[in-house]
Amino acid sequence: MIRMTSVTKRYPAGARPALDDVTVEIAEGEFVFLVGPSGSGKSTLLRLLLREERPTAGVVEVAGLDVNRIPERRVPLLRRRVACVFQDFRLLPDRTVAGNVAFALEVTGRPSPVVRAVVPAIVSLVGLAGKEGRYPDELSGGEQQRVAVARAFAGRPRILLADEPTGNLDPVTSSGIMKLLDAINQIGTTVVVATHNATLVDAMRHRVIELEHGALVRDQLRGAYGLAL
Amino acid sequence: MLVIGVSGLRRNLSMALGVIVTVTICLTLLGAGLLLRAQARTVDRFFLDQIQVVIDLNDGVSSAERAALAADLRADPLVRAVVYEDKARAFARFTRDFRNSPDVVSGVSAADLPASFRLTLVDPRRSGEIVLEYTGRGGVDRVRDQRALVAPLYRFLRAFAVGTFALAAVQAFAAVVLIYAMIRLSAHGRRRETAIMRLVGATNATIRAPFVMESAVTGMLGGMFAVVILIVCKVYFVDHKFARQAMFPLFGWGAVWAVAVAVLLIGTVTSAILAAVALRRYLRV
C-alpha cells in the first residue's frame, strides 16, 4: 500500500536532510504510529506521501502510484486515494458540519444524490449525529477534529494520514479521536498517525515507526512510544 | 457556476467595481472604434454607388476626337456606363447643385462649363487607373476623380477609429493589471478553501473554475454596461443629433447589435482567459 525505498529529502535551506535514506513498507489495512521528536521528519514523510513535496532521491509508491512520477494532472487522483487530517482541523468556518463534509464530495464531482446520501451516514459514523447544522465555532475541539476526519473519510480513501490529530486536544478527547481512527482502520482503511501522544501510542499497541534526525531508527510491531516500554 | 462567480465578486466588491468600470470604459471605446469603422463602410458603400469619374473636354475638341474617346471608353472593361454631358446639360446640373447659392450661379454661364464624359466604373476603387489612362489624351482637358473629394472624410473617420482603438488599448492595459490584482486578492481570500480542495483531490479545473467564473462575470458586466452606453450614444447622436444631415447615411442598428455581440464576447472570454493565466502564477494547485 505504501512503499518508500531509500527516500531522502533535502530542503534547499537545510544543512542536513529532513529525511535520510528511509526505506519502509506499510501493508494494506495496517494502523501505524509515526513517532519522533519535533523536526525528526514525520511531517515531511506525510507530505511526500501526499505529493506536497517530492523526494530528493528514492522512490515513493502510494496506493499503486509512483508518487514522484505521476503527472500533475493525476495528482488529484492520488489525493482521492490518500486523505489527511491535521492538528488545526482546517475546516471552513462559513459551512456547517454537513456542509464541510459535503464540500469534499462536491468538489471531487460526486453527484448531489450521492452527497445527500453519504453525508448523514459519515457524520453519524464520527459520532456527530444531530449536529449536522452546527458551524465549526459552535463545536468543541474534539468535535471539530471529528468533522475533519469525516471530511477526509467521506471520499472513502484507501489510506488516511493524520498529522498530530490530537495535538490541540485534551487526553479524553484525544482518546476518542484515536478510537475513531481505529474504527476507520477496522473498516479496512490503512491509517498512519504522526503523533507525540505517548499515552495513546502505548495504550493502543500498534506498529510504531520512529524517526530521528530524518533517519528511521525503529520499526516495531505492537510497539510503544519510547523504547523503555 | 454563474452563482459562484457572482458570490466571488461580492467578497471583493470595491475591487470588482473598479475592474467593471475600467472594463466598461475599455469596451465602450473598442465598441465606438468598431462603430466608426462601420460608419466608414456605410459611407463607402453610399459613395461607391454615386461616385463617378468625369472627363472634362477642351472647348476646341473635334467631333472625331470626341467620337474616338467615346468608343474607347465604351470598350474599356473598367467602365460600366458612359454618359456624354454637353455644355447646356452641364449648366443645368450646375444650377441644380448650387440652387442654394444664387450668387454663384449668376456669375456663370453655359459657355464657362466644359462638356464632359461622366463614367460609372465597374469598381470605383480603381478610378486611379482611368485617371492615368485618359489624362493628356487629345481633346481631354482634365480627368476628375470624385472619390478624391471625399478622401478627407475617410481620413477623418479612420483617424477617429484609430484614436479610439489606441485609447481602448490603454484602458485594456489598465483592465489587465486590475484583473490580475483582483484574482490575486481573490486567491488570497479563498486560500483556505482552495487548500482543502487540493487536499481532498479536486482537479485543477474545479479549483480554478470559481476564479475564472468571477473574472468572466466581471468582463460580462463590463461588456453589458458598454453595450448600454453604445446604445444610448446611437439613440442620442445618430438617431437625433445627426439625424437630419443628408450628406451621407449613418450606420444602422444592425451594426450596433454586431458590435454589442463582439464587445460582450471579447469582455467575457478575454477576462476568463486572463484569470486562467493569472491563476497559474498566484494559485499553486
mmCIF file of N, CA, C and O in Angstrom, chain B residues 25-38 40-41 157-173 259 262-263 266:
data_model
loop_
_atom_site.group_PDB
_atom_site.id
_atom_site.type_symbol
_atom_site.label_atom_id
_atom_site.label_comp_id
_atom_site.label_asym_id
_atom_site.label_seq_id
_atom_site.Cartn_x
_atom_site.Cartn_y
_atom_site.Cartn_z
ATOM 1 N N ILE B 25 -15.194 51.088 -19.665
ATOM 2 C CA ILE B 25 -14.602 52.170 -20.476
ATOM 3 C C ILE B 25 -13.849 51.574 -21.661
ATOM 4 O O ILE B 25 -13.998 52.007 -22.808
ATOM 5 N N CYS B 26 -13.067 50.528 -21.371
ATOM 6 C CA CYS B 26 -12.261 49.891 -22.418
ATOM 7 C C CYS B 26 -13.161 49.367 -23.541
ATOM 8 O O CYS B 26 -12.931 49.628 -24.721
ATOM 9 N N LEU B 27 -14.212 48.645 -23.147
ATOM 10 C CA LEU B 27 -15.070 48.031 -24.161
ATOM 11 C C LEU B 27 -15.936 49.067 -24.877
ATOM 12 O O LEU B 27 -16.255 48.904 -26.054
ATOM 13 N N THR B 28 -16.295 50.159 -24.178
ATOM 14 C CA THR B 28 -17.055 51.226 -24.840
ATOM 15 C C THR B 28 -16.201 51.858 -25.941
ATOM 16 O O THR B 28 -16.666 52.073 -27.061
ATOM 17 N N LEU B 29 -14.924 52.118 -25.615
ATOM 18 C CA LEU B 29 -14.022 52.698 -26.613
ATOM 19 C C LEU B 29 -13.826 51.740 -27.777
ATOM 20 O O LEU B 29 -13.845 52.138 -28.949
ATOM 21 N N LEU B 30 -13.655 50.466 -27.451
ATOM 22 C CA LEU B 30 -13.492 49.460 -28.502
ATOM 23 C C LEU B 30 -14.736 49.437 -29.391
ATOM 24 O O LEU B 30 -14.634 49.448 -30.631
ATOM 25 N N GLY B 31 -15.916 49.421 -28.748
ATOM 26 C CA GLY B 31 -17.176 49.401 -29.490
ATOM 27 C C GLY B 31 -17.320 50.649 -30.344
ATOM 28 O O GLY B 31 -17.745 50.581 -31.500
ATOM 29 N N ALA B 32 -16.927 51.825 -29.782
ATOM 30 C CA ALA B 32 -17.030 53.077 -30.544
ATOM 31 C C ALA B 32 -16.127 53.021 -31.775
ATOM 32 O O ALA B 32 -16.522 53.433 -32.875
ATOM 33 N N GLY B 33 -14.923 52.481 -31.597
ATOM 34 C CA GLY B 33 -13.997 52.329 -32.734
ATOM 35 C C GLY B 33 -14.597 51.436 -33.805
ATOM 36 O O GLY B 33 -14.537 51.744 -35.003
ATOM 37 N N LEU B 34 -15.210 50.330 -33.370
ATOM 38 C CA LEU B 34 -15.823 49.401 -34.332
ATOM 39 C C LEU B 34 -16.984 50.082 -35.058
ATOM 40 O O LEU B 34 -17.173 49.883 -36.261
ATOM 41 N N LEU B 35 -17.763 50.902 -34.329
ATOM 42 C CA LEU B 35 -18.894 51.585 -34.955
ATOM 43 C C LEU B 35 -18.414 52.652 -35.948
ATOM 44 O O LEU B 35 -19.037 52.866 -36.982
ATOM 45 N N LEU B 36 -17.281 53.307 -35.618
ATOM 46 C CA LEU B 36 -16.726 54.290 -36.562
ATOM 47 C C LEU B 36 -16.284 53.596 -37.849
ATOM 48 O O LEU B 36 -16.466 54.118 -38.948
ATOM 49 N N ARG B 37 -15.743 52.394 -37.683
ATOM 50 C CA ARG B 37 -15.360 51.632 -38.883
ATOM 51 C C ARG B 37 -16.597 51.239 -39.672
ATOM 52 O O ARG B 37 -16.603 51.264 -40.904
ATOM 53 N N ALA B 38 -17.661 50.870 -38.932
ATOM 54 C CA ALA B 38 -18.919 50.537 -39.603
ATOM 55 C C ALA B 38 -19.439 51.762 -40.353
ATOM 56 O O ALA B 38 -19.955 51.645 -41.465
ATOM 57 N N ALA B 40 -17.599 54.202 -41.572
ATOM 58 C CA ALA B 40 -16.749 54.402 -42.759
ATOM 59 C C ALA B 40 -17.214 53.478 -43.887
ATOM 60 O O ALA B 40 -17.279 53.888 -45.056
ATOM 61 N N ARG B 41 -17.565 52.244 -43.523
ATOM 62 C CA ARG B 41 -18.041 51.294 -44.554
ATOM 63 C C ARG B 41 -19.374 51.756 -45.146
ATOM 64 O O ARG B 41 -19.606 51.654 -46.343
ATOM 65 N N LEU B 157 -12.593 59.756 -40.499
ATOM 66 C CA LEU B 157 -13.216 58.582 -39.848
ATOM 67 C C LEU B 157 -12.156 57.578 -39.396
ATOM 68 O O LEU B 157 -12.229 57.023 -38.303
ATOM 69 N N ARG B 158 -11.174 57.364 -40.302
ATOM 70 C CA ARG B 158 -10.122 56.393 -39.955
ATOM 71 C C ARG B 158 -9.311 56.864 -38.762
ATOM 72 O O ARG B 158 -9.029 56.095 -37.850
ATOM 73 N N ALA B 159 -8.930 58.136 -38.756
ATOM 74 C CA ALA B 159 -8.125 58.682 -37.655
ATOM 75 C C ALA B 159 -8.894 58.584 -36.344
ATOM 76 O O ALA B 159 -8.334 58.206 -35.303
ATOM 77 N N PHE B 160 -10.179 58.868 -36.402
ATOM 78 C CA PHE B 160 -11.006 58.788 -35.198
ATOM 79 C C PHE B 160 -11.073 57.351 -34.683
ATOM 80 O O PHE B 160 -10.960 57.104 -33.478
ATOM 81 N N ALA B 161 -11.232 56.414 -35.625
ATOM 82 C CA ALA B 161 -11.300 54.991 -35.238
ATOM 83 C C ALA B 161 -9.976 54.552 -34.612
ATOM 84 O O ALA B 161 -9.953 53.902 -33.560
ATOM 85 N N VAL B 162 -8.855 54.960 -35.239
ATOM 86 C CA VAL B 162 -7.532 54.586 -34.702
ATOM 87 C C VAL B 162 -7.357 55.181 -33.306
ATOM 88 O O VAL B 162 -6.868 54.529 -32.383
ATOM 89 N N GLY B 163 -7.804 56.439 -33.142
ATOM 90 C CA GLY B 163 -7.700 57.113 -31.840
ATOM 91 C C GLY B 163 -8.463 56.359 -30.765
ATOM 92 O O GLY B 163 -7.936 56.124 -29.670
ATOM 93 N N THR B 164 -9.686 55.941 -31.082
ATOM 94 C CA THR B 164 -10.474 55.224 -30.060
ATOM 95 C C THR B 164 -9.847 53.867 -29.768
ATOM 96 O O THR B 164 -9.828 53.417 -28.625
ATOM 97 N N PHE B 165 -9.303 53.214 -30.812
ATOM 98 C CA PHE B 165 -8.652 51.914 -30.558
ATOM 99 C C PHE B 165 -7.436 52.090 -29.650
ATOM 100 O O PHE B 165 -7.180 51.270 -28.771
ATOM 101 N N ALA B 166 -6.686 53.191 -29.879
ATOM 102 C CA ALA B 166 -5.499 53.443 -29.053
ATOM 103 C C ALA B 166 -5.908 53.671 -27.596
ATOM 104 O O ALA B 166 -5.313 53.107 -26.672
ATOM 105 N N LEU B 167 -6.963 54.478 -27.395
ATOM 106 C CA LEU B 167 -7.452 54.711 -26.028
ATOM 107 C C LEU B 167 -7.958 53.411 -25.414
ATOM 108 O O LEU B 167 -7.734 53.127 -24.232
ATOM 109 N N ALA B 168 -8.629 52.599 -26.240
ATOM 110 C CA ALA B 168 -9.132 51.306 -25.758
ATOM 111 C C ALA B 168 -7.956 50.427 -25.318
ATOM 112 O O ALA B 168 -8.044 49.717 -24.322
ATOM 113 N N ALA B 169 -6.853 50.510 -26.059
ATOM 114 C CA ALA B 169 -5.675 49.696 -25.717
ATOM 115 C C ALA B 169 -5.110 50.120 -24.367
ATOM 116 O O ALA B 169 -4.729 49.273 -23.541
ATOM 117 N N VAL B 170 -5.069 51.449 -24.128
ATOM 118 C CA VAL B 170 -4.557 51.950 -22.840
ATOM 119 C C VAL B 170 -5.463 51.450 -21.709
ATOM 120 O O VAL B 170 -4.990 50.946 -20.678
ATOM 121 N N GLN B 171 -6.765 51.561 -21.932
ATOM 122 C CA GLN B 171 -7.717 51.078 -20.919
ATOM 123 C C GLN B 171 -7.595 49.565 -20.742
ATOM 124 O O GLN B 171 -7.742 49.046 -19.638
ATOM 125 N N ALA B 172 -7.342 48.863 -21.851
ATOM 126 C CA ALA B 172 -7.213 47.395 -21.778
ATOM 127 C C ALA B 172 -6.035 47.033 -20.880
ATOM 128 O O ALA B 172 -6.111 46.096 -20.076
ATOM 129 N N PHE B 173 -4.950 47.816 -21.001
ATOM 130 C CA PHE B 173 -3.782 47.555 -20.151
ATOM 131 C C PHE B 173 -4.158 47.725 -18.673
ATOM 132 O O PHE B 173 -3.845 46.874 -17.836
ATOM 133 N N VAL B 259 -21.727 44.899 -33.041
ATOM 134 C CA VAL B 259 -20.688 45.381 -32.120
ATOM 135 C C VAL B 259 -21.015 44.942 -30.690
ATOM 136 O O VAL B 259 -20.119 44.563 -29.920
ATOM 137 N N ALA B 262 -19.912 41.441 -30.256
ATOM 138 C CA ALA B 262 -18.444 41.384 -30.220
ATOM 139 C C ALA B 262 -17.918 41.856 -28.868
ATOM 140 O O ALA B 262 -17.057 41.206 -28.256
ATOM 141 N N VAL B 263 -18.464 42.975 -28.383
ATOM 142 C CA VAL B 263 -17.995 43.562 -27.116
ATOM 143 C C VAL B 263 -18.270 42.610 -25.943
ATOM 144 O O VAL B 263 -17.407 42.385 -25.082
ATOM 145 N N ILE B 266 -15.893 39.538 -26.335
ATOM 146 C CA ILE B 266 -14.495 39.905 -26.044
ATOM 147 C C ILE B 266 -14.338 40.129 -24.534
ATOM 148 O O ILE B 266 -13.394 39.624 -23.917
#
